[in-house]
Amino acid sequence: MAASNSLTIDCAGRQTRAINEEIRRAADDGVPQVELLNPQARHNLGVSILKPIHLVYRGHVGSYTVGLCDGVTAEIHGTAGWGLADNLMNGEVVVRGNAATSAAPSIRGGRVVVRGDAGPRSGMILKKGELIIGGNAGYMSGFMMQNGRMIVCGDADTGLGDSMYQGVIFLGGRAEELGSGLEQVDAENGELEEVAELLDRFEIKAPKSFRKLQSDRKLWHFNKHDFAAWKDVL
């Protein structure tokens, strides 16, 4: 079958499984873009797609949108529910509005962009890749980050970067309270310029300045006999 330029799917009145199967067939056939009308905030729409395709969601989406995907790019013209782009392997997901709890959890590559605010635990267990938040981040965002990069242009609630192992967080606003094991360091040459270029690309207003935060490595090695040190850290 020769690839056409795009496919439009009206989700109204259809089962999610049937819609996902149609998207996968389009990806298999080399269709470059699928436009999804009336997503109606349903969950699990556009998941487990392992071939490159561009998805355009014309409305709000529910939980786990673009989850378990590899090489998919997506733009969401609305808000997103829990677990946006869960375990994304590669690709790029852009949300024009806000995202709920746990945006970009455990992603292993690619980039997730939330132009508005993101809820609690966004970027938790981030393994690689990047999460950009144009607004504020909820509590415990960046929890147990393993690697990768988070950029938060607004404020962060309590526990930012708590127990992170590696990776880096750029924070443009204030933090209600930094998480355990986090320290502020100087940005390397070119890092802030790179961040500014990214924000400009996604039409996100950059803050006046950023703080670079990373693990202080005090939680890397557990010594069960050093209770006093662990009490201080935790």
Coordinates of N, CA and C in Angstrom, one line a residue:
M1 N 0.8 -1.2 0.0 CA 0.0 0.0 0.0 C 0.9 1.2 0.0
A2 N 0.7 2.2 -0.9 CA 1.4 3.4 -0.9 C 1.0 4.3 0.2
A3 N 2.0 5.0 0.8 CA 1.7 5.9 1.9 C 1.0 7.1 1.4
S4 N -0.1 7.5 2.1 CA -0.7 8.8 1.8 C -0.2 9.8 2.8
N5 N -0.5 11.1 2.6 CA 0.1 12.1 3.4 C -0.4 12.1 4.9
S6 N -1.7 11.7 5.1 CA -2.2 11.7 6.4 C -3.5 10.9 6.5
L7 N -3.9 10.6 7.7 CA -5.1 9.9 8.0 C -5.9 10.6 9.1
T8 N -7.2 10.8 8.9 CA -8.0 11.5 10.0 C -8.9 10.4 10.6
I9 N -8.9 10.3 11.9 CA -9.8 9.4 12.6 C -10.7 10.2 13.6
D10 N -12.0 10.1 13.4 CA -12.9 10.7 14.4 C -13.1 9.7 15.5
C11 N -12.7 10.0 16.7 CA -12.8 9.0 17.8 C -14.1 8.9 18.5
A12 N -15.0 9.9 18.2 CA -16.3 9.9 18.8 C -17.1 8.6 18.5
G13 N -17.6 7.9 19.6 CA -18.4 6.7 19.5 C -17.6 5.5 19.1
R14 N -16.3 5.5 19.1 CA -15.5 4.4 18.7 C -14.7 3.8 20.0
Q15 N -14.4 2.5 19.9 CA -13.6 1.9 21.0 C -12.2 2.3 20.9
T16 N -11.5 2.5 22.0 CA -10.1 2.9 22.0 C -9.3 1.8 21.4
R17 N -9.5 0.6 21.6 CA -8.7 -0.5 21.0 C -8.8 -0.4 19.5
A18 N -9.9 -0.2 18.9 CA -10.1 -0.1 17.5 C -9.3 1.0 16.9
I19 N -9.3 2.2 17.6 CA -8.6 3.3 17.2 C -7.1 3.1 17.2
N20 N -6.6 2.5 18.3 CA -5.2 2.1 18.4 C -4.8 1.2 17.3
E21 N -5.6 0.2 17.0 CA -5.2 -0.7 15.9 C -5.2 0.0 14.6
E22 N -6.0 0.9 14.3 CA -6.0 1.7 13.1 C -4.7 2.6 13.0
I23 N -4.3 3.1 14.1 CA -3.1 3.9 14.1 C -1.9 3.0 13.8
R24 N -1.8 1.8 14.4 CA -0.7 0.9 14.2 C -0.7 0.5 12.8
R25 N -1.8 0.2 12.2 CA -1.8 -0.2 10.7 C -1.3 1.0 9.9
A26 N -1.7 2.2 10.2 CA -1.2 3.3 9.5 C 0.3 3.4 9.6
A27 N 0.9 3.2 10.8 CA 2.3 3.3 11.0 C 3.0 2.2 10.2
D28 N 2.4 1.0 10.2 CA 3.0 -0.2 9.4 C 3.0 0.2 7.9
D29 N 2.0 0.9 7.5 CA 1.8 1.2 6.0 C 2.6 2.4 5.6
G30 N 3.3 3.0 6.6 CA 4.1 4.2 6.3 C 3.4 5.5 6.2
V31 N 2.2 5.6 6.7 CA 1.4 6.8 6.7 C 2.1 7.8 7.7
P32 N 2.5 9.0 7.3 CA 3.3 9.8 8.1 C 2.6 10.5 9.3
Q33 N 1.3 10.7 9.1 CA 0.5 11.5 10.1 C -0.9 11.0 10.3
V34 N -1.3 10.9 11.6 CA -2.7 10.6 11.9 C -3.2 11.7 12.8
E35 N -4.4 12.3 12.3 CA -5.0 13.3 13.1 C -6.2 12.7 13.8
L36 N -6.3 12.9 15.1 CA -7.3 12.3 15.9 C -8.3 13.4 16.4
L37 N -9.5 13.3 15.9 CA -10.6 14.3 16.3 C -11.4 13.7 17.4
N38 N -11.9 14.6 18.3 CA -12.8 14.3 19.4 C -12.2 13.2 20.3
P39 N -10.9 13.4 20.8 CA -10.4 12.3 21.7 C -11.2 12.2 23.0
Q40 N -11.9 13.3 23.4 CA -12.8 13.2 24.5 C -12.2 12.8 25.8
A41 N -10.9 13.1 26.0 CA -10.2 12.8 27.2 C -10.1 11.4 27.6
R42 N -10.2 10.5 26.6 CA -10.2 9.1 26.8 C -8.7 8.6 27.1
H43 N -8.6 7.5 27.8 CA -7.3 7.0 28.3 C -6.7 6.1 27.2
N44 N -5.4 5.9 27.3 CA -4.6 5.0 26.5 C -4.8 5.1 25.0
L45 N -4.9 6.4 24.5 CA -5.1 6.6 23.1 C -3.7 6.9 22.4
G46 N -3.4 5.9 21.5 CA -2.1 6.0 20.9 C -1.0 5.5 21.7
V47 N -1.1 4.2 22.1 CA -0.1 3.5 22.9 C 0.5 2.3 22.2
S48 N 1.7 1.9 22.6 CA 2.4 0.8 22.1 C 2.6 0.8 20.6
I49 N 3.0 2.0 20.1 CA 3.3 2.1 18.7 C 4.8 2.2 18.5
L50 N 5.3 1.2 17.7 CA 6.8 1.0 17.7 C 7.4 1.4 16.4
K51 N 6.6 2.1 15.5 CA 7.2 2.6 14.2 C 6.9 4.1 14.2
P52 N 7.8 4.8 13.5 CA 7.6 6.3 13.4 C 6.3 6.7 12.8
I53 N 5.6 7.7 13.5 CA 4.4 8.3 12.9 C 4.2 9.5 13.7
H54 N 3.5 10.5 13.2 CA 3.2 11.7 13.9 C 1.7 11.8 14.2
L55 N 1.4 12.0 15.5 CA 0.0 12.0 15.9 C -0.4 13.4 16.3
V56 N -1.6 13.8 15.9 CA -2.1 15.1 16.2 C -3.4 14.9 16.9
Y57 N -3.5 15.3 18.2 CA -4.7 15.1 19.0 C -5.4 16.5 19.1
R58 N -6.7 16.5 18.5 CA -7.4 17.8 18.5 C -8.4 17.8 19.7
G59 N -7.8 18.0 20.9 CA -8.6 18.1 22.1 C -7.9 17.5 23.3
H60 N -8.6 17.4 24.4 CA -8.0 16.9 25.6 C -7.8 15.4 25.6
V61 N -6.8 14.9 26.2 CA -6.6 13.4 26.3 C -6.5 13.0 27.7
G62 N -6.8 11.7 27.9 CA -6.7 11.1 29.3 C -5.4 10.6 29.6
S63 N -5.4 9.5 30.5 CA -4.1 9.0 31.0 C -3.4 8.1 30.0
Y64 N -2.0 8.1 30.2 CA -1.1 7.3 29.4 C -1.1 7.5 27.9
T65 N -1.4 8.7 27.5 CA -1.4 9.0 26.1 C 0.1 8.9 25.6
V66 N 0.3 8.2 24.4 CA 1.6 8.0 23.8 C 2.5 7.2 24.8
G67 N 1.9 6.3 25.5 CA 2.7 5.5 26.4 C 3.3 4.3 25.7
L68 N 4.4 3.8 26.1 CA 5.1 2.6 25.6 C 5.3 2.7 24.1
C69 N 5.7 3.9 23.6 CA 6.0 4.1 22.2 C 7.4 4.3 21.9
D70 N 7.8 4.1 20.6 CA 9.2 4.2 20.2 C 9.2 4.9 18.8
G71 N 9.8 6.1 18.8 CA 9.9 6.9 17.5 C 8.7 7.7 17.1
V72 N 7.7 7.8 18.0 CA 6.5 8.5 17.7 C 6.6 10.0 18.1
T73 N 6.1 10.9 17.3 CA 6.0 12.3 17.6 C 4.6 12.6 17.7
A74 N 4.2 13.5 18.6 CA 2.8 13.8 18.9 C 2.7 15.3 19.3
E75 N 1.6 15.9 19.0 CA 1.2 17.2 19.5 C -0.2 17.1 20.0
I76 N -0.4 17.6 21.2 CA -1.7 17.5 21.9 C -2.3 18.9 22.1
H77 N -3.4 19.2 21.4 CA -4.0 20.5 21.4 C -5.0 20.5 22.5
G78 N -4.6 20.5 23.8 CA -5.4 20.4 24.9 C -4.6 20.0 26.1
T79 N -5.2 19.5 27.2 CA -4.5 19.0 28.3 C -4.3 17.5 28.3
A80 N -3.5 17.0 29.2 CA -3.2 15.6 29.2 C -3.4 15.0 30.6
G81 N -3.9 13.8 30.7 CA -4.1 13.1 32.0 C -2.8 12.5 32.5
W82 N -2.9 11.6 33.5 CA -1.8 11.0 34.2 C -0.9 10.2 33.2
G83 N 0.4 10.1 33.6 CA 1.3 9.2 32.9 C 1.6 9.5 31.5
L84 N 1.5 10.8 31.1 CA 1.8 11.1 29.7 C 3.1 10.6 29.2
A85 N 3.1 9.9 28.1 CA 4.3 9.3 27.4 C 5.1 8.4 28.3
D86 N 4.3 7.6 29.1 CA 4.9 6.6 30.0 C 5.9 5.7 29.3
N87 N 7.2 5.6 29.7 CA 8.2 4.7 29.2 C 8.5 5.0 27.7
L88 N 8.4 6.2 27.3 CA 8.7 6.6 25.9 C 10.2 6.2 25.6
M89 N 10.4 5.5 24.5 CA 11.8 5.1 24.2 C 12.5 6.2 23.3
N90 N 11.8 6.7 22.4 CA 12.3 7.8 21.5 C 11.2 8.5 20.9
G91 N 11.4 9.8 20.5 CA 10.4 10.5 19.9 C 10.2 11.9 20.6
E92 N 9.0 12.5 20.3 CA 8.8 13.8 20.9 C 7.3 14.0 21.1
V93 N 6.9 14.5 22.3 CA 5.5 14.7 22.6 C 5.4 16.1 23.1
V94 N 4.5 16.9 22.5 CA 4.3 18.3 22.9 C 2.8 18.5 23.3
V95 N 2.6 19.0 24.6 CA 1.3 19.3 25.1 C 1.1 20.8 25.1
R96 N 0.1 21.3 24.4 CA -0.1 22.7 24.4 C -0.7 23.3 25.7
G97 N -1.3 22.4 26.5 CA -1.9 22.8 27.8 C -1.1 22.3 28.9
N98 N -1.8 21.9 30.0 CA -1.3 21.3 31.2 C -1.2 19.8 31.1
A99 N -0.4 19.2 32.0 CA -0.4 17.7 32.2 C -0.6 17.4 33.7
A100 N -1.3 16.3 33.9 CA -1.6 15.9 35.2 C -0.4 15.1 35.9
T101 N -0.7 14.3 36.9 CA 0.3 13.6 37.7 C 1.2 12.7 36.8
S102 N 2.5 12.7 37.1 CA 3.5 11.8 36.5 C 3.6 11.9 35.0
A103 N 3.8 13.1 34.6 CA 4.1 13.3 33.2 C 5.5 12.7 32.9
A104 N 5.7 12.1 31.8 CA 7.0 11.5 31.3 C 7.6 10.6 32.4
P105 N 6.9 9.6 32.9 CA 7.5 8.7 33.9 C 8.4 7.7 33.2
S106 N 9.6 7.5 33.8 CA 10.5 6.4 33.3 C 10.8 6.5 31.9
I107 N 10.7 7.7 31.2 CA 11.1 7.7 29.8 C 12.6 7.3 29.6
R108 N 12.8 6.6 28.5 CA 14.2 6.1 28.3 C 14.9 6.9 27.1
G109 N 14.2 7.9 26.6 CA 14.7 8.7 25.5 C 13.7 9.6 25.0
G110 N 14.1 10.4 24.0 CA 13.1 11.4 23.4 C 12.9 12.6 24.3
R111 N 11.9 13.3 24.0 CA 11.6 14.6 24.7 C 10.1 14.7 24.9
V112 N 9.7 15.2 26.1 CA 8.3 15.5 26.4 C 8.3 17.0 26.8
V113 N 7.4 17.7 26.2 CA 7.3 19.1 26.4 C 5.8 19.5 26.9
V114 N 5.7 20.1 28.0 CA 4.4 20.5 28.6 C 4.5 22.0 28.6
R115 N 3.8 22.7 27.8 CA 3.9 24.2 27.7 C 3.2 24.8 28.9
G116 N 2.3 24.2 29.5 CA 1.7 24.7 30.7 C 2.3 24.1 32.0
D117 N 1.5 23.9 33.0 CA 1.9 23.3 34.3 C 1.9 21.8 34.2
A118 N 2.7 21.1 35.0 CA 2.7 19.7 35.2 C 2.5 19.3 36.6
G119 N 1.8 18.2 36.8 CA 1.4 17.8 38.2 C 2.4 17.2 39.0
P120 N 2.1 16.6 40.1 CA 3.0 15.9 41.0 C 3.8 14.8 40.3
R121 N 5.0 14.5 40.8 CA 5.8 13.4 40.3 C 6.1 13.4 38.8
S122 N 6.1 14.5 38.2 CA 6.5 14.6 36.8 C 7.9 14.3 36.7
G123 N 8.3 13.5 35.7 CA 9.7 13.2 35.5 C 10.2 12.2 36.5
M124 N 9.3 11.5 37.2 CA 9.8 10.5 38.2 C 10.5 9.3 37.5
I125 N 11.6 8.9 38.1 CA 12.4 7.8 37.6 C 12.8 8.0 36.1
L126 N 13.0 9.3 35.7 CA 13.5 9.6 34.4 C 14.8 8.9 34.2
K127 N 14.9 8.1 33.1 CA 16.1 7.3 32.9 C 17.0 7.9 31.8
K128 N 16.4 8.6 30.9 CA 17.2 9.3 29.8 C 16.2 10.2 29.1
G129 N 16.6 11.0 28.2 CA 15.7 11.9 27.5 C 15.5 13.2 28.3
E130 N 14.4 13.9 28.0 CA 14.2 15.2 28.5 C 12.7 15.5 28.8
L131 N 12.5 16.2 29.9 CA 11.1 16.8 30.2 C 11.3 18.3 30.3
I132 N 10.5 19.0 29.5 CA 10.4 20.5 29.6 C 9.1 20.9 30.1
I133 N 9.0 21.7 31.1 CA 7.8 22.2 31.7 C 7.8 23.7 31.6
G134 N 6.9 24.3 30.8 CA 6.9 25.7 30.6 C 6.3 26.5 31.8
G135 N 5.5 25.8 32.7 CA 5.0 26.5 33.9 C 5.5 25.9 35.2
N136 N 4.7 25.6 36.1 CA 5.1 25.1 37.4 C 5.0 23.5 37.4
A137 N 5.8 23.0 38.4 CA 5.9 21.5 38.6 C 5.3 21.2 39.9
G138 N 4.6 20.1 40.0 CA 4.0 19.6 41.3 C 5.0 19.0 42.2
Y139 N 4.6 18.6 43.4 CA 5.5 18.0 44.4 C 6.1 16.7 43.9
M140 N 7.3 16.5 44.4 CA 8.1 15.3 44.1 C 8.4 15.1 42.6
S141 N 8.4 16.2 41.8 CA 8.8 16.0 40.4 C 10.3 15.7 40.4
G142 N 10.7 14.9 39.4 CA 12.1 14.5 39.3 C 12.5 13.5 40.4
F143 N 11.5 12.9 41.1 CA 11.8 11.9 42.1 C 12.6 10.7 41.5
M144 N 13.7 10.3 42.2 CA 14.5 9.2 41.8 C 14.9 9.2 40.3
M145 N 15.2 10.4 39.8 CA 15.8 10.5 38.5 C 17.0 9.7 38.4
Q146 N 17.2 8.9 37.3 CA 18.3 8.1 37.1 C 19.3 8.8 36.1
N147 N 18.8 9.6 35.2 CA 19.6 10.3 34.2 C 18.7 11.3 33.5
G148 N 19.2 11.9 32.4 CA 18.4 12.8 31.6 C 18.3 14.2 32.2
R149 N 17.4 15.0 31.7 CA 17.3 16.4 32.0 C 15.9 16.9 32.2
M150 N 15.6 17.7 33.2 CA 14.4 18.3 33.4 C 14.6 19.8 33.3
I151 N 13.7 20.5 32.7 CA 13.7 22.0 32.6 C 12.4 22.5 33.1
V152 N 12.4 23.2 34.2 CA 11.2 23.7 34.8 C 11.3 25.3 34.8
C153 N 10.4 25.9 34.0 CA 10.5 27.3 33.8 C 9.9 28.1 35.0
G154 N 8.9 27.5 35.6 CA 8.2 28.1 36.7 C 8.7 27.7 38.1
D155 N 7.8 27.6 39.1 CA 8.1 27.2 40.4 C 7.9 25.7 40.6
A156 N 8.5 25.1 41.6 CA 8.4 23.7 41.9 C 7.9 23.6 43.3
D157 N 7.0 22.6 43.5 CA 6.5 22.3 44.9 C 7.5 21.5 45.6
T158 N 7.2 21.0 46.8 CA 8.1 20.3 47.7 C 8.7 19.1 47.1
G159 N 9.9 18.7 47.5 CA 10.5 17.5 47.1 C 11.1 17.4 45.7
L160 N 11.4 18.5 45.1 CA 12.0 18.5 43.7 C 13.3 17.7 43.7
G161 N 13.3 16.7 42.8 CA 14.6 16.0 42.6 C 14.9 15.1 43.8
D162 N 14.0 14.7 44.6 CA 14.2 13.9 45.8 C 14.9 12.6 45.4
S163 N 16.0 12.2 46.0 CA 16.6 10.9 45.9 C 17.1 10.7 44.4
M164 N 17.4 11.7 43.7 CA 17.8 11.5 42.3 C 19.2 11.0 42.3
Y165 N 19.5 10.1 41.4 CA 20.8 9.5 41.3 C 21.8 10.2 40.3
Q166 N 21.3 10.5 39.1 CA 22.1 11.3 38.2 C 21.1 12.1 37.4
G167 N 21.6 12.9 36.4 CA 20.8 13.8 35.6 C 20.9 15.2 36.1
V168 N 20.1 16.1 35.6 CA 20.2 17.5 35.9 C 18.8 18.1 35.8
I169 N 18.6 19.1 36.7 CA 17.3 19.9 36.7 C 17.7 21.3 36.6
F170 N 17.1 22.0 35.6 CA 17.2 23.5 35.5 C 15.9 24.1 36.0
L171 N 16.0 24.9 37.0 CA 14.8 25.5 37.7 C 14.8 27.0 37.5
G172 N 13.7 27.5 36.9 CA 13.7 28.9 36.6 C 13.0 29.7 37.7
G173 N 12.1 29.1 38.5 CA 11.4 29.8 39.6 C 12.0 29.4 40.9
R174 N 11.1 29.5 41.9 CA 11.6 29.1 43.2 C 11.1 27.7 43.6
A175 N 11.8 27.0 44.5 CA 11.4 25.7 44.9 C 10.8 25.8 46.3
E176 N 9.6 25.3 46.6 CA 9.1 25.2 47.9 C 10.0 24.6 48.9
E177 N 10.6 23.5 48.4 CA 11.6 22.7 49.2 C 12.3 21.7 48.3
L178 N 13.6 21.8 48.3 CA 14.4 20.8 47.4 C 14.3 19.5 48.1
G179 N 14.4 18.4 47.3 CA 14.4 17.1 47.8 C 15.7 16.7 48.4
S180 N 15.7 15.5 49.1 CA 16.9 15.0 49.7 C 18.0 14.7 48.7
G181 N 19.2 15.1 49.0 CA 20.4 14.7 48.1 C 20.5 15.6 46.9
L182 N 20.0 16.8 46.9 CA 20.1 17.7 45.8 C 21.0 18.9 46.1
E183 N 21.8 19.3 45.2 CA 22.7 20.5 45.4 C 22.7 21.4 44.1
Q184 N 23.0 22.7 44.3 CA 23.1 23.6 43.2 C 24.5 23.7 42.8
V185 N 24.7 23.7 41.4 CA 26.0 23.7 40.9 C 26.1 24.8 39.7
D186 N 27.2 25.1 39.3 CA 27.4 26.1 38.2 C 27.1 25.4 36.9
A187 N 26.4 26.1 36.0 CA 26.1 25.6 34.6 C 27.4 25.6 33.8
E188 N 27.6 24.6 33.0 CA 28.7 24.5 32.1 C 28.6 25.5 30.9
N189 N 29.7 25.7 30.3 CA 29.6 26.6 29.1 C 28.7 26.1 28.0
G190 N 27.8 27.0 27.6 CA 26.8 26.6 26.6 C 25.5 26.0 27.0
E191 N 25.5 25.5 28.3 CA 24.3 24.8 28.7 C 23.0 25.8 28.7
L192 N 23.2 26.9 29.3 CA 22.0 27.8 29.4 C 21.6 28.4 28.0
E193 N 22.6 28.5 27.1 CA 22.2 28.9 25.8 C 21.4 27.9 25.1
E194 N 21.8 26.6 25.3 CA 21.1 25.5 24.7 C 19.7 25.4 25.2
V195 N 19.5 25.6 26.5 CA 18.2 25.6 27.1 C 17.3 26.7 26.5
A196 N 17.9 27.9 26.4 CA 17.2 29.1 25.8 C 16.7 28.8 24.4
E197 N 17.6 28.2 23.6 CA 17.2 27.8 22.2 C 16.1 26.8 22.2
L198 N 16.1 25.8 23.1 CA 15.0 24.9 23.1 C 13.7 25.5 23.5
L199 N 13.7 26.4 24.5 CA 12.5 27.1 24.9 C 11.9 28.0 23.7
D200 N 12.8 28.6 23.0 CA 12.4 29.4 21.9 C 11.8 28.6 20.8
R201 N 12.3 27.4 20.6 CA 11.8 26.5 19.6 C 10.3 26.1 19.9
F202 N 10.0 25.9 21.2 CA 8.7 25.5 21.6 C 7.8 26.7 22.0
E203 N 8.3 27.9 21.8 CA 7.5 29.1 22.1 C 7.1 29.2 23.5
I204 N 8.1 28.9 24.4 CA 7.9 28.9 25.8 C 8.7 30.1 26.3
K205 N 8.1 31.0 27.1 CA 8.8 32.1 27.6 C 9.8 31.7 28.7
A206 N 11.0 32.1 28.5 CA 12.1 31.7 29.4 C 12.1 32.6 30.6
P207 N 12.4 32.1 31.8 CA 12.6 32.9 33.0 C 13.8 33.8 32.9
K208 N 14.0 34.7 33.9 CA 15.1 35.6 33.9 C 16.4 34.8 34.1
S209 N 16.4 33.7 34.8 CA 17.6 32.9 35.1 C 17.2 31.5 35.5
F210 N 18.2 30.6 35.4 CA 18.0 29.2 35.9 C 19.0 28.8 36.9
R211 N 18.5 28.0 37.8 CA 19.5 27.3 38.7 C 19.7 25.9 38.2
K212 N 20.9 25.4 38.2 CA 21.2 24.1 37.8 C 21.3 23.2 39.1
L213 N 20.6 22.1 39.1 CA 20.5 21.2 40.3 C 20.9 19.8 39.9
Q214 N 21.6 19.2 40.8 CA 21.9 17.8 40.5 C 22.2 17.0 41.8
S215 N 22.4 15.7 41.7 CA 22.6 14.9 42.9 C 23.9 15.3 43.6
D216 N 23.9 15.4 45.0 CA 25.1 15.6 45.7 C 25.8 14.3 46.0
R217 N 25.3 13.2 45.6 CA 25.8 11.8 45.6 C 25.9 11.3 47.1
K218 N 25.3 11.9 48.0 CA 25.4 11.4 49.4 C 24.6 10.1 49.6
L219 N 23.6 9.9 48.7 CA 22.8 8.7 48.8 C 23.2 7.6 47.9
W220 N 24.4 7.8 47.3 CA 24.9 6.7 46.4 C 25.3 5.5 47.1
H221 N 25.8 5.6 48.3 CA 26.4 4.5 49.1 C 25.8 4.4 50.4
F222 N 25.2 3.3 50.7 CA 24.5 3.1 52.0 C 25.4 2.4 53.0
N223 N 25.6 3.1 54.1 CA 26.4 2.5 55.2 C 25.5 2.3 56.4
K224 N 25.1 1.1 56.7 CA 24.1 0.9 57.8 C 24.6 1.3 59.1
H225 N 25.9 1.5 59.3 CA 26.4 1.9 60.6 C 26.5 3.4 60.8
D226 N 26.3 4.2 59.7 CA 26.4 5.6 59.8 C 25.0 6.2 59.8
F227 N 24.3 6.0 60.9 CA 22.9 6.4 61.1 C 22.8 7.9 61.2
A228 N 23.8 8.6 61.8 CA 23.7 10.0 61.9 C 23.7 10.7 60.6
A229 N 24.6 10.3 59.7 CA 24.7 10.9 58.4 C 23.4 10.7 57.6
W230 N 22.8 9.5 57.7 CA 21.6 9.2 56.9 C 20.4 10.0 57.5
K231 N 20.4 10.2 58.8 CA 19.4 11.0 59.4 C 19.4 12.4 58.9
D232 N 20.6 12.9 58.7 CA 20.8 14.3 58.2 C 20.3 14.4 56.8
V233 N 20.6 13.4 56.0 CA 20.3 13.5 54.6 C 18.8 13.3 54.4
L234 N 18.2 12.3 55.1 CA 16.8 12.0 54.8 C 15.9 12.8 55.7

